[in-house]
PDB file of C-alpha atoms in Angstrom:
ATOM      1  CA  MET G 127       0.005  -0.037   0.032  1.00 88.00           C
ATOM      2  CA  ILE G 128       1.137   3.575  -0.737  1.00 95.00           C
ATOM      3  CA  GLN G 129      -0.348   6.179   1.586  1.00 96.00           C
ATOM      4  CA  CYS G 130      -0.404   9.752   0.576  1.00 96.00           C
ATOM      5  CA  THR G 131      -1.132  12.229   3.287  1.00 96.00           C
ATOM      6  CA  ASN G 132      -1.837  15.990   2.788  1.00 96.00           C
ATOM      7  CA  PHE G 133       0.048  16.107  -0.579  1.00 95.00           C
ATOM      8  CA  SER G 134       0.250  19.491  -2.229  1.00 95.00           C
ATOM      9  CA  LYS G 135       2.582  20.943  -4.949  1.00 94.00           C
ATOM     10  CA  SER G 136       3.345  24.537  -6.158  1.00 92.00           C
ATOM     11  CA  TYR G 137       5.431  25.952  -8.640  1.00 90.00           C
ATOM     12  CA  SER G 138       6.474  29.818  -8.135  1.00 86.00           C
ATOM     13  CA  ASN G 139       3.552  30.325  -5.594  1.00 83.00           C
ATOM     14  CA  LYS G 140       1.117  28.850  -8.165  1.00 88.00           C
ATOM     15  CA  CYS G 141      -0.576  25.781  -6.619  1.00 90.00           C
ATOM     16  CA  ILE G 142      -0.762  22.898  -9.070  1.00 90.00           C
ATOM     17  CA  ILE G 143      -2.094  20.205  -6.568  1.00 93.00           C
ATOM     18  CA  GLU G 144      -3.985  21.152  -3.542  1.00 92.00           C
ATOM     19  CA  LYS G 145      -3.928  19.156  -0.309  1.00 93.00           C
ATOM     20  CA  SER G 146      -4.969  15.669  -1.132  1.00 94.00           C
ATOM     21  CA  SER G 147      -4.817  12.458   0.811  1.00 96.00           C
ATOM     22  CA  PHE G 148      -5.376   8.926  -0.704  1.00 95.00           C
ATOM     23  CA  GLU G 149      -4.182   5.314  -0.550  1.00 95.00           C
ATOM     24  CA  ILE G 150      -3.008   3.138  -3.444  1.00 96.00           C
ATOM     25  CA  ARG G 151      -3.994  -0.637  -2.537  1.00 96.00           C
ATOM     26  CA  GLU G 152      -1.422  -3.272  -2.541  1.00 95.00           C
ATOM     27  CA  ASN G 153      -1.349  -5.551  -5.482  1.00 96.00           C
ATOM     28  CA  LYS G 154      -3.928  -3.467  -7.426  1.00 97.00           C
ATOM     29  CA  ILE G 155      -3.885  -1.822 -10.593  1.00 97.00           C
ATOM     30  CA  SER G 156      -4.674   1.925 -10.053  1.00 97.00           C
ATOM     31  CA  PHE G 157      -5.421   4.341 -12.806  1.00 96.00           C
ATOM     32  CA  LEU G 158      -4.957   8.158 -12.580  1.00 95.00           C
ATOM     33  CA  MET G 159      -7.245  10.190 -14.697  1.00 93.00           C
ATOM     34  CA  GLY G 160      -6.702  13.901 -15.685  1.00 89.00           C
ATOM     35  CA  PRO G 161      -6.285  16.085 -18.627  1.00 85.00           C
ATOM     36  CA  ASN G 162      -2.865  17.218 -19.835  1.00 82.00           C
ATOM     37  CA  GLY G 163      -1.195  19.764 -17.539  1.00 79.00           C
ATOM     38  CA  SER G 164      -3.348  18.523 -14.406  1.00 82.00           C
ATOM     39  CA  GLY G 165      -0.215  17.217 -12.595  1.00 85.00           C
ATOM     40  CA  LYS G 166      -0.156  13.443 -13.191  1.00 89.00           C
ATOM     41  CA  THR G 167       3.659  13.585 -14.063  1.00 90.00           C
ATOM     42  CA  THR G 168       4.187  15.925 -11.242  1.00 91.00           C
ATOM     43  CA  LEU G 169       2.666  13.456  -8.877  1.00 94.00           C
ATOM     44  CA  ILE G 170       4.896  10.639 -10.016  1.00 93.00           C
ATOM     45  CA  LYS G 171       7.989  12.747  -9.526  1.00 94.00           C
ATOM     46  CA  CYS G 172       6.971  13.865  -6.188  1.00 94.00           C
ATOM     47  CA  MET G 173       6.436  10.314  -5.186  1.00 94.00           C
ATOM     48  CA  MET G 174       9.903   9.403  -6.192  1.00 94.00           C
ATOM     49  CA  GLU G 175      11.219  12.581  -4.602  1.00 93.00           C
ATOM     50  CA  MET G 176      12.501  13.900  -7.906  1.00 93.00           C
ATOM     51  CA  GLU G 177      10.835  17.200  -6.857  1.00 93.00           C
ATOM     52  CA  LYS G 178      10.024  19.054  -3.447  1.00 93.00           C
ATOM     53  CA  TYR G 179       6.532  18.926  -2.372  1.00 94.00           C
ATOM     54  CA  ASN G 180       4.334  19.219   0.873  1.00 94.00           C
ATOM     55  CA  GLY G 181       2.967  16.125   2.576  1.00 95.00           C
ATOM     56  CA  ASP G 182       4.075  12.600   2.828  1.00 94.00           C
ATOM     57  CA  PHE G 183       4.218   9.399   0.794  1.00 95.00           C
ATOM     58  CA  ILE G 184       4.708   6.231   2.702  1.00 95.00           C
ATOM     59  CA  PHE G 185       5.216   2.730   1.096  1.00 94.00           C
ATOM     60  CA  GLU G 186       4.303   0.013   3.515  1.00 89.00           C
ATOM     61  CA  GLY G 187       5.352   2.047   6.448  1.00 89.00           C
ATOM     62  CA  LYS G 188       8.563   3.285   4.790  1.00 91.00           C
ATOM     63  CA  ASN G 189       9.627   6.305   2.877  1.00 90.00           C
ATOM     64  CA  ILE G 190      10.982   6.153  -0.694  1.00 92.00           C
ATOM     65  CA  SER G 191      14.593   6.272   0.495  1.00 90.00           C
ATOM     66  CA  GLN G 192      14.209   2.913   2.108  1.00 92.00           C
ATOM     67  CA  ILE G 193      12.451   1.177  -0.787  1.00 92.00           C
ATOM     68  CA  ARG G 194      13.730   2.916  -3.781  1.00 91.00           C
ATOM     69  CA  ASP G 195      15.237  -0.204  -5.209  1.00 91.00           C
ATOM     70  CA  LYS G 196      11.689  -1.762  -5.138  1.00 94.00           C
ATOM     71  CA  CYS G 197      10.260   1.086  -7.263  1.00 95.00           C
ATOM     72  CA  MET G 198      10.134   1.424 -10.919  1.00 95.00           C
ATOM     73  CA  VAL G 199       8.913   4.265 -13.196  1.00 94.00           C
ATOM     74  CA  LEU G 200       8.297   3.731 -16.863  1.00 91.00           C
ATOM     75  CA  TRP G 201       8.033   7.102 -18.715  1.00 87.00           C
ATOM     76  CA  ASP G 202       6.393   7.787 -21.929  1.00 79.00           C
ATOM     77  CA  ASP G 203       9.911   8.081 -23.493  1.00 79.00           C
ATOM     78  CA  CYS G 204      11.927   5.382 -21.785  1.00 80.00           C
ATOM     79  CA  PRO G 205      15.609   6.333 -21.491  1.00 86.00           C
ATOM     80  CA  PHE G 206      18.144   3.807 -22.654  1.00 94.00           C
ATOM     81  CA  TYR G 207      21.878   4.145 -23.979  1.00 96.00           C
ATOM     82  CA  MET G 208      21.206   4.754 -27.628  1.00 96.00           C
ATOM     83  CA  ASN G 209      24.670   3.697 -28.831  1.00 96.00           C
ATOM     84  CA  LEU G 210      24.408   0.207 -27.015  1.00 97.00           C
ATOM     85  CA  ASN G 211      22.301  -2.693 -28.232  1.00 97.00           C
ATOM     86  CA  GLY G 212      19.184  -3.907 -26.589  1.00 96.00           C
ATOM     87  CA  ILE G 213      20.851  -6.828 -24.702  1.00 95.00           C
ATOM     88  CA  LYS G 214      23.623  -4.655 -23.300  1.00 96.00           C
ATOM     89  CA  ASN G 215      21.073  -2.100 -22.002  1.00 96.00           C
ATOM     90  CA  LEU G 216      18.990  -4.706 -20.262  1.00 96.00           C
ATOM     91  CA  ILE G 217      22.081  -6.108 -18.682  1.00 94.00           C
ATOM     92  CA  ILE G 218      23.190  -2.706 -17.405  1.00 94.00           C
ATOM     93  CA  PHE G 219      19.741  -1.664 -16.176  1.00 92.00           C
ATOM     94  CA  GLY G 220      18.937  -5.122 -14.956  1.00 89.00           C
ATOM     95  CA  GLU G 221      21.385  -4.566 -12.095  1.00 81.00           C
ATOM     96  CA  ASN G 222      22.475  -8.225 -12.083  1.00 85.00           C
ATOM     97  CA  LYS G 223      18.960  -9.453 -11.017  1.00 90.00           C
ATOM     98  CA  LYS G 224      19.018 -12.099 -13.831  1.00 92.00           C
ATOM     99  CA  SER G 225      21.768 -13.927 -15.831  1.00 92.00           C
ATOM    100  CA  LYS G 226      22.501 -13.104 -19.315  1.00 91.00           C
ATOM    101  CA  ASN G 227      20.733 -16.162 -20.597  1.00 92.00           C
ATOM    102  CA  GLU G 228      17.633 -15.416 -18.455  1.00 94.00           C
ATOM    103  CA  ILE G 229      17.445 -11.895 -19.805  1.00 94.00           C
ATOM    104  CA  LYS G 230      17.681 -13.282 -23.416  1.00 93.00           C
ATOM    105  CA  GLU G 231      14.850 -15.642 -22.691  1.00 94.00           C
ATOM    106  CA  ILE G 232      12.684 -12.879 -21.188  1.00 95.00           C
ATOM    107  CA  ALA G 233      13.409 -10.554 -23.936  1.00 95.00           C
ATOM    108  CA  SER G 234      12.682 -12.974 -26.763  1.00 94.00           C
ATOM    109  CA  ASN G 235       9.029 -13.119 -25.574  1.00 91.00           C
ATOM    110  CA  TYR G 236       8.876  -9.310 -26.614  1.00 93.00           C
ATOM    111  CA  LEU G 237      11.524  -8.685 -29.414  1.00 94.00           C
ATOM    112  CA  ASP G 238      13.451 -10.773 -32.093  1.00 94.00           C
ATOM    113  CA  TYR G 239      17.110 -11.666 -30.911  1.00 92.00           C
ATOM    114  CA  GLY G 240      18.289  -9.963 -34.178  1.00 94.00           C
ATOM    115  CA  LEU G 241      16.886  -6.668 -33.141  1.00 96.00           C
ATOM    116  CA  LEU G 242      18.093  -7.057 -29.612  1.00 96.00           C
ATOM    117  CA  ARG G 243      21.632  -7.199 -30.951  1.00 96.00           C
ATOM    118  CA  ARG G 244      21.132  -3.779 -32.667  1.00 97.00           C
ATOM    119  CA  LYS G 245      21.802  -0.420 -31.226  1.00 97.00           C
ATOM    120  CA  VAL G 246      18.798   1.042 -29.456  1.00 96.00           C
ATOM    121  CA  LYS G 247      19.108   4.291 -31.561  1.00 96.00           C
ATOM    122  CA  THR G 248      17.777   2.253 -34.513  1.00 96.00           C
ATOM    123  CA  TYR G 249      14.687   1.140 -32.618  1.00 95.00           C
ATOM    124  CA  SER G 250      11.184   2.526 -33.241  1.00 91.00           C
ATOM    125  CA  TYR G 251       9.221   4.128 -30.408  1.00 89.00           C
ATOM    126  CA  GLY G 252       7.165   0.963 -30.017  1.00 88.00           C
ATOM    127  CA  GLN G 253      10.302  -1.231 -29.979  1.00 92.00           C
ATOM    128  CA  LYS G 254      11.747   0.892 -27.118  1.00 92.00           C
ATOM    129  CA  LYS G 255       8.585   0.389 -25.151  1.00 90.00           C
ATOM    130  CA  LYS G 256       8.925  -3.331 -25.612  1.00 92.00           C
ATOM    131  CA  LEU G 257      12.388  -3.135 -24.366  1.00 94.00           C
ATOM    132  CA  ALA G 258      11.329  -1.360 -21.250  1.00 93.00           C
ATOM    133  CA  LEU G 259       8.597  -4.003 -20.551  1.00 93.00           C
ATOM    134  CA  VAL G 260      11.509  -6.736 -20.705  1.00 95.00           C
ATOM    135  CA  LEU G 261      13.225  -4.543 -17.903  1.00 95.00           C
ATOM    136  CA  VAL G 262      10.125  -4.758 -15.796  1.00 95.00           C
ATOM    137  CA  GLU G 263      10.137  -8.498 -15.927  1.00 94.00           C
ATOM    138  CA  ILE G 264      14.176  -8.571 -15.089  1.00 95.00           C
ATOM    139  CA  LEU G 265      13.771  -6.244 -12.162  1.00 95.00           C
ATOM    140  CA  GLU G 266      10.293  -7.487 -10.745  1.00 95.00           C
ATOM    141  CA  PRO G 267       9.623  -4.292  -8.849  1.00 96.00           C
ATOM    142  CA  LYS G 268       7.238  -4.087  -5.887  1.00 96.00           C
ATOM    143  CA  TYR G 269       5.913  -0.625  -7.013  1.00 97.00           C
ATOM    144  CA  LEU G 270       5.540  -0.042 -10.646  1.00 97.00           C
ATOM    145  CA  ILE G 271       4.432   3.193 -12.141  1.00 96.00           C
ATOM    146  CA  MET G 272       3.738   3.583 -15.944  1.00 93.00           C
ATOM    147  CA  ASP G 273       3.116   6.618 -17.891  1.00 89.00           C
ATOM    148  CA  GLU G 274       1.137   6.228 -21.405  1.00 85.00           C
ATOM    149  CA  ILE G 275       2.565   2.755 -21.564  1.00 86.00           C
ATOM    150  CA  SER G 276       0.341   1.808 -24.466  1.00 84.00           C
ATOM    151  CA  ASN G 277       1.643   4.533 -26.720  1.00 81.00           C
ATOM    152  CA  GLY G 278       3.433   3.281 -29.894  1.00 80.00           C
ATOM    153  CA  LEU G 279       2.427  -0.491 -29.488  1.00 84.00           C
ATOM    154  CA  ASP G 280       0.708  -2.358 -32.094  1.00 86.00           C
ATOM    155  CA  TYR G 281      -2.755  -3.982 -31.590  1.00 87.00           C
ATOM    156  CA  GLU G 282      -1.471  -7.501 -30.899  1.00 87.00           C
ATOM    157  CA  MET G 283       1.021  -6.171 -28.320  1.00 86.00           C
ATOM    158  CA  ILE G 284      -1.594  -4.034 -26.686  1.00 88.00           C
ATOM    159  CA  ARG G 285      -3.768  -7.178 -26.352  1.00 88.00           C
ATOM    160  CA  ILE G 286      -0.901  -9.038 -24.856  1.00 89.00           C
ATOM    161  CA  LEU G 287       0.145  -6.365 -22.512  1.00 91.00           C
ATOM    162  CA  LYS G 288      -3.312  -6.270 -20.838  1.00 91.00           C
ATOM    163  CA  LYS G 289      -2.773  -9.890 -19.665  1.00 92.00           C
ATOM    164  CA  ILE G 290       0.751  -9.164 -18.705  1.00 93.00           C
ATOM    165  CA  ILE G 291      -0.178  -6.272 -16.515  1.00 94.00           C
ATOM    166  CA  LYS G 292      -2.912  -8.278 -14.783  1.00 94.00           C
ATOM    167  CA  SER G 293      -0.494 -11.016 -14.012  1.00 95.00           C
ATOM    168  CA  TRP G 294       2.081  -8.427 -12.623  1.00 95.00           C
ATOM    169  CA  SER G 295      -0.437  -7.149 -10.275  1.00 95.00           C
ATOM    170  CA  LYS G 296      -0.260 -10.480  -8.297  1.00 95.00           C
ATOM    171  CA  ASP G 297       3.086  -9.298  -6.961  1.00 95.00           C
ATOM    172  CA  MET G 298       3.315  -5.833  -7.751  1.00 97.00           C
ATOM    173  CA  THR G 299       1.317  -2.462  -6.846  1.00 97.00           C
ATOM    174  CA  ILE G 300       0.847  -0.786 -10.171  1.00 97.00           C
ATOM    175  CA  LEU G 301      -0.176   2.885 -11.023  1.00 97.00           C
ATOM    176  CA  LEU G 302      -1.033   3.763 -14.572  1.00 96.00           C
ATOM    177  CA  THR G 303      -1.677   6.938 -16.379  1.00 93.00           C
ATOM    178  CA  GLY G 304      -2.693   7.525 -19.781  1.00 89.00           C
ATOM    179  CA  HIS G 305      -5.363   8.802 -22.511  1.00 87.00           C
ATOM    180  CA  GLN G 306      -6.143   5.621 -24.461  1.00 89.00           C
ATOM    181  CA  PHE G 307      -8.870   4.684 -22.258  1.00 91.00           C
ATOM    182  CA  SER G 308     -10.136   1.719 -24.301  1.00 90.00           C
ATOM    183  CA  PHE G 309      -6.731   0.073 -23.253  1.00 91.00           C
ATOM    184  CA  TYR G 310      -7.204   0.583 -19.560  1.00 93.00           C
ATOM    185  CA  ASN G 311     -11.080   0.029 -19.270  1.00 92.00           C
ATOM    186  CA  ASP G 312     -11.003  -3.761 -18.371  1.00 89.00           C
ATOM    187  CA  ILE G 313      -7.945  -3.994 -16.171  1.00 93.00           C
ATOM    188  CA  VAL G 314      -8.325  -1.094 -13.795  1.00 95.00           C
ATOM    189  CA  ASP G 315      -9.051  -1.870 -10.222  1.00 96.00           C
ATOM    190  CA  ASP G 316      -9.159   1.612  -8.547  1.00 97.00           C
ATOM    191  CA  LEU G 317      -9.883   4.791 -10.491  1.00 97.00           C
ATOM    192  CA  PHE G 318      -8.265   8.022  -9.096  1.00 96.00           C
ATOM    193  CA  VAL G 319      -9.128  11.467 -10.770  1.00 94.00           C
ATOM    194  CA  PHE G 320      -7.661  14.950 -10.712  1.00 89.00           C
ATOM    195  CA  LYS G 321     -10.616  17.479 -10.048  1.00 87.00           C
ATOM    196  CA  ASN G 322     -10.522  20.976  -8.721  1.00 86.00           C
ATOM    197  CA  LYS G 323      -6.786  20.476  -8.197  1.00 89.00           C
ATOM    198  CA  GLN G 324      -7.109  17.626  -5.790  1.00 92.00           C
ATOM    199  CA  ILE G 325      -6.524  13.772  -6.305  1.00 94.00           C
ATOM    200  CA  THR G 326      -9.396  11.703  -5.129  1.00 93.00           C
ATOM    201  CA  LEU G 327     -10.344   7.914  -5.339  1.00 93.00           C
ATOM    202  CA  LEU G 328     -13.479   7.892  -7.355  1.00 94.00           C
ATOM    203  CA  LYS G 329     -14.382   4.153  -7.541  1.00 93.00           C
ATOM    204  CA  GLU G 330     -12.764   0.821  -6.537  1.00 94.00           C
ATOM    205  CA  ASN G 331     -13.170  -2.256  -8.443  1.00 92.00           C
ATOM    206  CA  PHE G 332     -13.841  -0.169 -11.493  1.00 93.00           C
ATOM    207  CA  SER G 333     -13.455  -2.868 -14.237  1.00 89.00           C
ATOM    208  CA  ASP G 334     -16.145  -4.740 -12.466  1.00 89.00           C
ATOM    209  CA  SER G 335     -18.620  -1.834 -12.689  1.00 89.00           C
ATOM    210  CA  GLY G 336     -19.296  -2.049 -16.450  1.00 88.00           C
ATOM    211  CA  GLU G 337     -18.587   1.752 -16.796  1.00 92.00           C
ATOM    212  CA  LYS G 338     -16.183   3.119 -19.298  1.00 94.00           C
ATOM    213  CA  LEU G 339     -13.331   5.555 -18.606  1.00 94.00           C
ATOM    214  CA  GLU G 340     -14.513   7.514 -21.624  1.00 94.00           C
ATOM    215  CA  ASP G 341     -17.765   8.357 -20.025  1.00 93.00           C
ATOM    216  CA  VAL G 342     -16.232   8.999 -16.500  1.00 92.00           C
ATOM    217  CA  TYR G 343     -13.777  11.497 -18.201  1.00 90.00           C
ATOM    218  CA  ASP G 344     -16.737  13.379 -19.809  1.00 90.00           C
ATOM    219  CA  GLU G 345     -18.740  13.450 -16.477  1.00 88.00           C
ATOM    220  CA  GLU G 346     -16.068  14.207 -13.988  1.00 83.00           C
ATOM    221  CA  ILE G 347     -13.272  16.173 -16.059  1.00 78.00           C
ATOM    222  CA  CYS G 348     -14.936  18.029 -18.907  1.00 64.00           C
TER     223      CYS G 348
END
């Protein structure tokens, strides 16, 4: 569980997020809904202490400095070493969590080995996204945050990724953000929204409700 208490964030005396308190449940898939510029990326950066803020984030009774090695954030544009090939990137970022053979085996579920031997600067946007997904399976974080993870992926990979994320949630606490609502509709457990500069839990067990994120967005955000 991630507990957020009295979180607020301002830039140059302009309040972006007003005092908000909420809990992200353990081993659930939570989705954070809000328009561009509402503060989704800012929230993630504050959770990881990449920016200063007011309030507290507690991960199972610990602060981020105590469990940072159990956290992973996948940004929309995943950073890799462009002049190294895919396998070498995975070995470096994998922090010796898996052997080279194990890494190759995991990676082969996402990308052709011929591609993995090429420099990442030759990869398409979607191929770099797949490389980042391989890294998740290598590192096996306890807390996983993914920003716009479906962008750049083809239909078949999107279909597979839904199942993968659901399987990951058995062992991971997952927070997602994005705008391709059709991708997220049937995998979201808990729905959080940005409204009136505050973050609130709108609904638990959202995917069981039969509602659509598109309709919720129209009702709550627009």
